[in-house]
């Protein structure tokens, strides 16, 4: 009865009539249940075909992270991009530093996790990936790289884990792409090459140079030492300017 009702191939000689109300109720229940089963099976097939991990494979990260100056401040930067034409909705990015740590009490933490600020306070961690973006972490007093110089970076042992999350525009399902950078994958004194070029009124993206970097002049000292040198230079400039009150 279930097969004949679901496939509508007919009942033959034994059919449901108005003299059997129980059969009519059973027919309605079977029709409703069959529609729910069909909808469930179609949904499962659609989800299987459009898996979010397949969409995450088109989210790419640069092979190296770089450290260079931006607006006279040392910044740790990496690049992200989306290879598909469809956009990732509500995309956000996070970065964590994984490094061994020993507390003041002598406790050893082998995999201590520290957040790297990539614009959470200002909302810059919310991305609109219409073109490749360079994500910047400013090395300030709150950064774990505040006292790290170029020489110390080459000898250090850590891993930076980057997590990009968002919703697939077509299905509304959440996808997540991850990448990481070891200490030897962080290039001090480099900058990413530009990818956008203006072509007849519109911008064209060349993904061929997505991972390319170029060396730029960058101080080898730590961000703390750079800030202290800038403070001393400003103080010297302030005291070297003669005051009008001292003039006769």
PDB file of C-alpha atoms in Angstrom:
ATOM      1  CA  UNK A   1       0.000   0.000   0.000  1.00  0.00           C
ATOM      2  CA  UNK A   2       2.822   2.422   0.868  1.00  0.00           C
ATOM      3  CA  UNK A   3       4.654   1.751  -2.404  1.00  0.00           C
ATOM      4  CA  UNK A   4       1.492   2.026  -4.505  1.00  0.00           C
ATOM      5  CA  UNK A   5       0.501   5.292  -2.792  1.00  0.00           C
ATOM      6  CA  UNK A   6       3.967   6.850  -2.924  1.00  0.00           C
ATOM      7  CA  UNK A   7       4.694   5.964  -6.543  1.00  0.00           C
ATOM      8  CA  UNK A   8       1.101   6.459  -7.752  1.00  0.00           C
ATOM      9  CA  UNK A   9       1.214   3.285  -9.845  1.00  0.00           C
ATOM     10  CA  UNK A  10      -2.389   2.344  -8.993  1.00  0.00           C
ATOM     11  CA  UNK A  11      -3.981  -0.211  -6.650  1.00  0.00           C
ATOM     12  CA  UNK A  12      -5.359  -2.685  -9.184  1.00  0.00           C
ATOM     13  CA  UNK A  13      -8.640  -4.414  -8.230  1.00  0.00           C
ATOM     14  CA  UNK A  14      -8.288  -3.778  -4.474  1.00  0.00           C
ATOM     15  CA  UNK A  15      -8.850  -0.022  -4.256  1.00  0.00           C
ATOM     16  CA  UNK A  16      -9.947   2.383  -1.522  1.00  0.00           C
ATOM     17  CA  UNK A  17     -13.637   3.309  -1.635  1.00  0.00           C
ATOM     18  CA  UNK A  18     -15.900   5.602   0.337  1.00  0.00           C
ATOM     19  CA  UNK A  19     -17.192   2.549   2.174  1.00  0.00           C
ATOM     20  CA  UNK A  20     -13.832   2.250   3.995  1.00  0.00           C
ATOM     21  CA  UNK A  21     -13.143   5.494   5.906  1.00  0.00           C
ATOM     22  CA  UNK A  22     -10.180   3.884   7.668  1.00  0.00           C
ATOM     23  CA  UNK A  23      -8.480   3.398   4.308  1.00  0.00           C
ATOM     24  CA  UNK A  24      -9.014   7.060   3.395  1.00  0.00           C
ATOM     25  CA  UNK A  25      -7.409   8.208   6.676  1.00  0.00           C
ATOM     26  CA  UNK A  26      -4.522   5.817   6.108  1.00  0.00           C
ATOM     27  CA  UNK A  27      -4.109   7.175   2.577  1.00  0.00           C
ATOM     28  CA  UNK A  28      -3.877  10.752   3.865  1.00  0.00           C
ATOM     29  CA  UNK A  29      -1.353   9.788   6.535  1.00  0.00           C
ATOM     30  CA  UNK A  30       0.754   7.943   3.974  1.00  0.00           C
ATOM     31  CA  UNK A  31       0.684  10.910   1.574  1.00  0.00           C
ATOM     32  CA  UNK A  32       1.783  13.354   4.306  1.00  0.00           C
ATOM     33  CA  UNK A  33       4.499  11.026   5.575  1.00  0.00           C
ATOM     34  CA  UNK A  34       5.742  10.386   2.040  1.00  0.00           C
ATOM     35  CA  UNK A  35       6.031  14.119   1.337  1.00  0.00           C
ATOM     36  CA  UNK A  36       8.066  14.619   4.520  1.00  0.00           C
ATOM     37  CA  UNK A  37      10.376  11.725   3.642  1.00  0.00           C
ATOM     38  CA  UNK A  38      10.912  13.113   0.126  1.00  0.00           C
ATOM     39  CA  UNK A  39      11.709  16.581   1.456  1.00  0.00           C
ATOM     40  CA  UNK A  40      14.161  15.113   3.984  1.00  0.00           C
ATOM     41  CA  UNK A  41      15.937  13.040   1.331  1.00  0.00           C
ATOM     42  CA  UNK A  42      16.211  15.991  -1.065  1.00  0.00           C
ATOM     43  CA  UNK A  43      17.626  18.143   1.728  1.00  0.00           C
ATOM     44  CA  UNK A  44      20.224  15.511   2.625  1.00  0.00           C
ATOM     45  CA  UNK A  45      21.322  15.208  -0.994  1.00  0.00           C
ATOM     46  CA  UNK A  46      21.562  19.003  -1.381  1.00  0.00           C
ATOM     47  CA  UNK A  47      23.642  19.362   1.783  1.00  0.00           C
ATOM     48  CA  UNK A  48      25.912  16.524   0.685  1.00  0.00           C
ATOM     49  CA  UNK A  49      26.472  18.074  -2.723  1.00  0.00           C
ATOM     50  CA  UNK A  50      27.151  21.576  -1.394  1.00  0.00           C
ATOM     51  CA  UNK A  51      29.424  20.723   1.527  1.00  0.00           C
ATOM     52  CA  UNK A  52      30.873  23.766   3.327  1.00  0.00           C
ATOM     53  CA  UNK A  53      34.352  22.223   3.373  1.00  0.00           C
ATOM     54  CA  UNK A  54      34.353  22.313  -0.429  1.00  0.00           C
ATOM     55  CA  UNK A  55      33.588  26.027  -0.247  1.00  0.00           C
ATOM     56  CA  UNK A  56      36.338  26.531   2.323  1.00  0.00           C
ATOM     57  CA  UNK A  57      38.889  25.134  -0.119  1.00  0.00           C
ATOM     58  CA  UNK A  58      38.450  28.239  -2.270  1.00  0.00           C
ATOM     59  CA  UNK A  59      39.470  30.508   0.628  1.00  0.00           C
ATOM     60  CA  UNK A  60      43.235  30.943   0.334  1.00  0.00           C
ATOM     61  CA  UNK A  61      45.877  32.303   2.687  1.00  0.00           C
ATOM     62  CA  UNK A  62      49.304  33.616   1.826  1.00  0.00           C
ATOM     63  CA  UNK A  63      52.119  31.108   2.230  1.00  0.00           C
ATOM     64  CA  UNK A  64      54.069  33.521   4.461  1.00  0.00           C
ATOM     65  CA  UNK A  65      53.324  36.220   6.982  1.00  0.00           C
ATOM     66  CA  UNK A  66      55.381  39.410   6.939  1.00  0.00           C
ATOM     67  CA  UNK A  67      56.545  42.001   9.453  1.00  0.00           C
ATOM     68  CA  UNK A  68      57.078  45.553   8.228  1.00  0.00           C
ATOM     69  CA  UNK A  69      56.185  49.156   8.970  1.00  0.00           C
ATOM     70  CA  UNK A  70      52.703  50.550   8.434  1.00  0.00           C
ATOM     71  CA  UNK A  71      52.206  54.192   9.353  1.00  0.00           C
ATOM     72  CA  UNK A  72      55.507  54.086  11.310  1.00  0.00           C
ATOM     73  CA  UNK A  73      54.328  51.086  13.366  1.00  0.00           C
ATOM     74  CA  UNK A  74      55.554  47.524  13.186  1.00  0.00           C
ATOM     75  CA  UNK A  75      52.768  45.213  11.994  1.00  0.00           C
ATOM     76  CA  UNK A  76      52.432  41.487  11.437  1.00  0.00           C
ATOM     77  CA  UNK A  77      50.495  40.920   8.210  1.00  0.00           C
ATOM     78  CA  UNK A  78      49.156  38.099   6.076  1.00  0.00           C
ATOM     79  CA  UNK A  79      46.864  37.996   3.055  1.00  0.00           C
ATOM     80  CA  UNK A  80      43.516  36.228   2.504  1.00  0.00           C
ATOM     81  CA  UNK A  81      41.461  35.857  -0.650  1.00  0.00           C
ATOM     82  CA  UNK A  82      38.367  34.200  -2.120  1.00  0.00           C
ATOM     83  CA  UNK A  83      38.709  32.436  -5.471  1.00  0.00           C
ATOM     84  CA  UNK A  84      34.964  32.165  -6.174  1.00  0.00           C
ATOM     85  CA  UNK A  85      32.657  34.811  -7.570  1.00  0.00           C
ATOM     86  CA  UNK A  86      30.036  34.149  -4.876  1.00  0.00           C
ATOM     87  CA  UNK A  87      30.744  35.987  -1.645  1.00  0.00           C
ATOM     88  CA  UNK A  88      31.126  34.780   1.920  1.00  0.00           C
ATOM     89  CA  UNK A  89      28.503  36.464   4.094  1.00  0.00           C
ATOM     90  CA  UNK A  90      29.356  37.749   7.593  1.00  0.00           C
ATOM     91  CA  UNK A  91      32.999  36.753   7.219  1.00  0.00           C
ATOM     92  CA  UNK A  92      35.188  37.248  10.284  1.00  0.00           C
ATOM     93  CA  UNK A  93      38.799  36.390  11.030  1.00  0.00           C
ATOM     94  CA  UNK A  94      40.703  35.501  14.189  1.00  0.00           C
ATOM     95  CA  UNK A  95      44.352  34.835  14.926  1.00  0.00           C
ATOM     96  CA  UNK A  96      45.927  32.992  17.849  1.00  0.00           C
ATOM     97  CA  UNK A  97      49.537  32.596  18.915  1.00  0.00           C
ATOM     98  CA  UNK A  98      50.380  29.109  20.185  1.00  0.00           C
ATOM     99  CA  UNK A  99      53.602  29.012  22.163  1.00  0.00           C
ATOM    100  CA  UNK A 100      55.009  27.312  25.237  1.00  0.00           C
ATOM    101  CA  UNK A 101      54.976  29.411  28.392  1.00  0.00           C
ATOM    102  CA  UNK A 102      56.254  29.207  31.941  1.00  0.00           C
ATOM    103  CA  UNK A 103      54.382  31.156  34.603  1.00  0.00           C
ATOM    104  CA  UNK A 104      55.960  33.080  37.461  1.00  0.00           C
ATOM    105  CA  UNK A 105      55.026  30.220  39.785  1.00  0.00           C
ATOM    106  CA  UNK A 106      57.037  27.759  37.690  1.00  0.00           C
ATOM    107  CA  UNK A 107      54.111  26.089  35.914  1.00  0.00           C
ATOM    108  CA  UNK A 108      54.948  25.032  32.357  1.00  0.00           C
ATOM    109  CA  UNK A 109      52.178  25.381  29.738  1.00  0.00           C
ATOM    110  CA  UNK A 110      53.244  23.613  26.526  1.00  0.00           C
ATOM    111  CA  UNK A 111      50.493  24.994  24.250  1.00  0.00           C
ATOM    112  CA  UNK A 112      49.499  28.378  25.600  1.00  0.00           C
ATOM    113  CA  UNK A 113      47.053  30.278  23.363  1.00  0.00           C
ATOM    114  CA  UNK A 114      47.112  34.061  23.083  1.00  0.00           C
ATOM    115  CA  UNK A 115      44.776  36.152  20.948  1.00  0.00           C
ATOM    116  CA  UNK A 116      46.339  38.397  18.320  1.00  0.00           C
ATOM    117  CA  UNK A 117      44.252  41.499  17.737  1.00  0.00           C
ATOM    118  CA  UNK A 118      43.304  41.849  14.063  1.00  0.00           C
ATOM    119  CA  UNK A 119      40.784  44.653  14.533  1.00  0.00           C
ATOM    120  CA  UNK A 120      38.207  43.295  16.984  1.00  0.00           C
ATOM    121  CA  UNK A 121      37.957  46.638  18.793  1.00  0.00           C
ATOM    122  CA  UNK A 122      37.476  48.635  15.583  1.00  0.00           C
ATOM    123  CA  UNK A 123      35.445  46.078  13.627  1.00  0.00           C
ATOM    124  CA  UNK A 124      38.198  45.483  11.064  1.00  0.00           C
ATOM    125  CA  UNK A 125      37.962  41.743  11.735  1.00  0.00           C
ATOM    126  CA  UNK A 126      34.622  41.735   9.830  1.00  0.00           C
ATOM    127  CA  UNK A 127      35.642  41.170   6.222  1.00  0.00           C
ATOM    128  CA  UNK A 128      34.049  41.793   2.854  1.00  0.00           C
ATOM    129  CA  UNK A 129      36.042  39.552   0.529  1.00  0.00           C
ATOM    130  CA  UNK A 130      35.391  41.109  -2.854  1.00  0.00           C
ATOM    131  CA  UNK A 131      39.164  41.224  -3.402  1.00  0.00           C
ATOM    132  CA  UNK A 132      42.231  39.873  -1.571  1.00  0.00           C
ATOM    133  CA  UNK A 133      42.762  41.615   1.749  1.00  0.00           C
ATOM    134  CA  UNK A 134      45.862  42.103   3.880  1.00  0.00           C
ATOM    135  CA  UNK A 135      45.077  41.425   7.542  1.00  0.00           C
ATOM    136  CA  UNK A 136      47.241  43.468   9.889  1.00  0.00           C
ATOM    137  CA  UNK A 137      48.114  42.917  13.541  1.00  0.00           C
ATOM    138  CA  UNK A 138      49.654  46.035  15.042  1.00  0.00           C
ATOM    139  CA  UNK A 139      52.521  45.176  17.391  1.00  0.00           C
ATOM    140  CA  UNK A 140      51.792  47.415  20.369  1.00  0.00           C
ATOM    141  CA  UNK A 141      52.048  47.113  24.150  1.00  0.00           C
ATOM    142  CA  UNK A 142      49.313  44.462  24.244  1.00  0.00           C
ATOM    143  CA  UNK A 143      50.889  42.321  21.533  1.00  0.00           C
ATOM    144  CA  UNK A 144      52.955  39.240  22.485  1.00  0.00           C
ATOM    145  CA  UNK A 145      55.522  40.404  19.880  1.00  0.00           C
ATOM    146  CA  UNK A 146      56.136  43.723  21.661  1.00  0.00           C
ATOM    147  CA  UNK A 147      59.642  42.717  22.790  1.00  0.00           C
ATOM    148  CA  UNK A 148      60.523  40.510  19.801  1.00  0.00           C
ATOM    149  CA  UNK A 149      63.245  41.722  17.448  1.00  0.00           C
ATOM    150  CA  UNK A 150      64.296  40.256  14.135  1.00  0.00           C
ATOM    151  CA  UNK A 151      67.121  38.273  15.723  1.00  0.00           C
ATOM    152  CA  UNK A 152      64.796  36.891  18.414  1.00  0.00           C
ATOM    153  CA  UNK A 153      62.151  35.985  15.831  1.00  0.00           C
ATOM    154  CA  UNK A 154      64.618  33.830  13.909  1.00  0.00           C
ATOM    155  CA  UNK A 155      65.387  31.816  17.067  1.00  0.00           C
ATOM    156  CA  UNK A 156      61.857  31.661  18.481  1.00  0.00           C
ATOM    157  CA  UNK A 157      59.491  28.687  18.277  1.00  0.00           C
ATOM    158  CA  UNK A 158      55.772  29.395  17.877  1.00  0.00           C
ATOM    159  CA  UNK A 159      52.791  28.938  15.557  1.00  0.00           C
ATOM    160  CA  UNK A 160      50.205  31.494  14.482  1.00  0.00           C
ATOM    161  CA  UNK A 161      46.815  29.915  13.719  1.00  0.00           C
ATOM    162  CA  UNK A 162      44.465  31.931  11.512  1.00  0.00           C
ATOM    163  CA  UNK A 163      40.735  31.102  11.359  1.00  0.00           C
ATOM    164  CA  UNK A 164      38.367  32.564   8.764  1.00  0.00           C
ATOM    165  CA  UNK A 165      34.646  31.930   9.288  1.00  0.00           C
ATOM    166  CA  UNK A 166      31.593  32.919   7.298  1.00  0.00           C
ATOM    167  CA  UNK A 167      28.326  31.758   5.752  1.00  0.00           C
ATOM    168  CA  UNK A 168      27.999  30.423   2.229  1.00  0.00           C
ATOM    169  CA  UNK A 169      25.840  32.807   0.238  1.00  0.00           C
ATOM    170  CA  UNK A 170      23.957  30.064  -1.635  1.00  0.00           C
ATOM    171  CA  UNK A 171      23.109  27.750   1.272  1.00  0.00           C
ATOM    172  CA  UNK A 172      23.470  29.902   4.391  1.00  0.00           C
ATOM    173  CA  UNK A 173      25.659  27.238   6.011  1.00  0.00           C
ATOM    174  CA  UNK A 174      28.716  28.154   8.045  1.00  0.00           C
ATOM    175  CA  UNK A 175      32.128  27.304   6.626  1.00  0.00           C
ATOM    176  CA  UNK A 176      35.530  27.641   8.252  1.00  0.00           C
ATOM    177  CA  UNK A 177      38.991  27.830   6.705  1.00  0.00           C
ATOM    178  CA  UNK A 178      42.183  27.574   8.734  1.00  0.00           C
ATOM    179  CA  UNK A 179      45.862  28.142   8.146  1.00  0.00           C
ATOM    180  CA  UNK A 180      48.964  28.574  10.278  1.00  0.00           C
ATOM    181  CA  UNK A 181      52.396  30.165  10.162  1.00  0.00           C
ATOM    182  CA  UNK A 182      55.479  28.826  11.899  1.00  0.00           C
ATOM    183  CA  UNK A 183      58.364  31.023  13.017  1.00  0.00           C
ATOM    184  CA  UNK A 184      60.364  30.327   9.851  1.00  0.00           C
ATOM    185  CA  UNK A 185      57.336  31.286   7.727  1.00  0.00           C
ATOM    186  CA  UNK A 186      57.279  34.854   9.101  1.00  0.00           C
ATOM    187  CA  UNK A 187      59.419  37.151   6.915  1.00  0.00           C
ATOM    188  CA  UNK A 188      60.832  40.210   8.675  1.00  0.00           C
ATOM    189  CA  UNK A 189      61.201  43.269   6.475  1.00  0.00           C
ATOM    190  CA  UNK A 190      58.898  42.180   3.643  1.00  0.00           C
ATOM    191  CA  UNK A 191      55.690  43.490   2.136  1.00  0.00           C
ATOM    192  CA  UNK A 192      53.071  41.893  -0.115  1.00  0.00           C
ATOM    193  CA  UNK A 193      53.014  42.906  -3.752  1.00  0.00           C
ATOM    194  CA  UNK A 194      49.805  44.629  -4.947  1.00  0.00           C
ATOM    195  CA  UNK A 195      47.335  42.521  -6.920  1.00  0.00           C
ATOM    196  CA  UNK A 196      44.797  45.104  -8.121  1.00  0.00           C
ATOM    197  CA  UNK A 197      45.215  46.925 -11.395  1.00  0.00           C
ATOM    198  CA  UNK A 198      42.858  49.417 -13.034  1.00  0.00           C
ATOM    199  CA  UNK A 199      41.748  48.165 -16.452  1.00  0.00           C
ATOM    200  CA  UNK A 200      39.376  50.366 -18.488  1.00  0.00           C
ATOM    201  CA  UNK A 201      37.282  51.567 -15.582  1.00  0.00           C
ATOM    202  CA  UNK A 202      37.290  48.408 -13.456  1.00  0.00           C
ATOM    203  CA  UNK A 203      39.750  46.660 -11.172  1.00  0.00           C
ATOM    204  CA  UNK A 204      41.333  43.360 -12.154  1.00  0.00           C
ATOM    205  CA  UNK A 205      42.813  40.941  -9.616  1.00  0.00           C
ATOM    206  CA  UNK A 206      45.911  38.954 -10.547  1.00  0.00           C
ATOM    207  CA  UNK A 207      46.055  35.940  -8.235  1.00  0.00           C
ATOM    208  CA  UNK A 208      49.343  34.867  -9.798  1.00  0.00           C
ATOM    209  CA  UNK A 209      51.230  37.071  -7.352  1.00  0.00           C
ATOM    210  CA  UNK A 210      49.078  36.266  -4.339  1.00  0.00           C
ATOM    211  CA  UNK A 211      51.994  34.818  -2.335  1.00  0.00           C
ATOM    212  CA  UNK A 212      54.706  37.187  -3.608  1.00  0.00           C
ATOM    213  CA  UNK A 213      56.508  39.543  -1.231  1.00  0.00           C
ATOM    214  CA  UNK A 214      59.207  42.173  -1.702  1.00  0.00           C
ATOM    215  CA  UNK A 215      61.854  43.303   0.823  1.00  0.00           C
ATOM    216  CA  UNK A 216      61.389  46.787   2.266  1.00  0.00           C
ATOM    217  CA  UNK A 217      63.508  48.827   4.722  1.00  0.00           C
ATOM    218  CA  UNK A 218      62.434  47.766   8.211  1.00  0.00           C
ATOM    219  CA  UNK A 219      64.184  48.312  11.567  1.00  0.00           C
ATOM    220  CA  UNK A 220      65.566  45.094  13.054  1.00  0.00           C
ATOM    221  CA  UNK A 221      64.790  46.187  16.618  1.00  0.00           C
ATOM    222  CA  UNK A 222      61.666  45.305  18.565  1.00  0.00           C
ATOM    223  CA  UNK A 223      58.534  47.440  18.619  1.00  0.00           C
ATOM    224  CA  UNK A 224      59.328  48.523  22.197  1.00  0.00           C
ATOM    225  CA  UNK A 225      62.767  49.769  21.173  1.00  0.00           C
ATOM    226  CA  UNK A 226      61.317  51.486  18.119  1.00  0.00           C
ATOM    227  CA  UNK A 227      58.703  53.278  20.233  1.00  0.00           C
ATOM    228  CA  UNK A 228      61.356  54.340  22.773  1.00  0.00           C
ATOM    229  CA  UNK A 229      63.564  55.728  20.000  1.00  0.00           C
ATOM    230  CA  UNK A 230      60.620  57.662  18.555  1.00  0.00           C
ATOM    231  CA  UNK A 231      59.800  59.077  22.004  1.00  0.00           C
ATOM    232  CA  UNK A 232      63.414  60.242  22.500  1.00  0.00           C
ATOM    233  CA  UNK A 233      63.434  61.821  19.050  1.00  0.00           C
ATOM    234  CA  UNK A 234      60.193  63.705  19.754  1.00  0.00           C
ATOM    235  CA  UNK A 235      61.516  64.885  23.128  1.00  0.00           C
ATOM    236  CA  UNK A 236      64.751  66.115  21.539  1.00  0.00           C
ATOM    237  CA  UNK A 237      62.781  67.939  18.843  1.00  0.00           C
ATOM    238  CA  UNK A 238      60.567  69.553  21.485  1.00  0.00           C
ATOM    239  CA  UNK A 239      63.473  70.896  23.543  1.00  0.00           C
ATOM    240  CA  UNK A 240      65.408  72.027  20.473  1.00  0.00           C
ATOM    241  CA  UNK A 241      62.641  74.426  19.382  1.00  0.00           C
ATOM    242  CA  UNK A 242      63.201  77.794  21.089  1.00  0.00           C
ATOM    243  CA  UNK A 243      60.242  79.135  22.978  1.00  0.00           C
ATOM    244  CA  UNK A 244      58.900  82.594  22.282  1.00  0.00           C
ATOM    245  CA  UNK A 245      58.818  83.281  26.011  1.00  0.00           C
ATOM    246  CA  UNK A 246      62.622  82.982  26.141  1.00  0.00           C
ATOM    247  CA  UNK A 247      63.087  85.668  23.501  1.00  0.00           C
ATOM    248  CA  UNK A 248      63.597  89.219  24.704  1.00  0.00           C
TER     249      UNK A 248
END
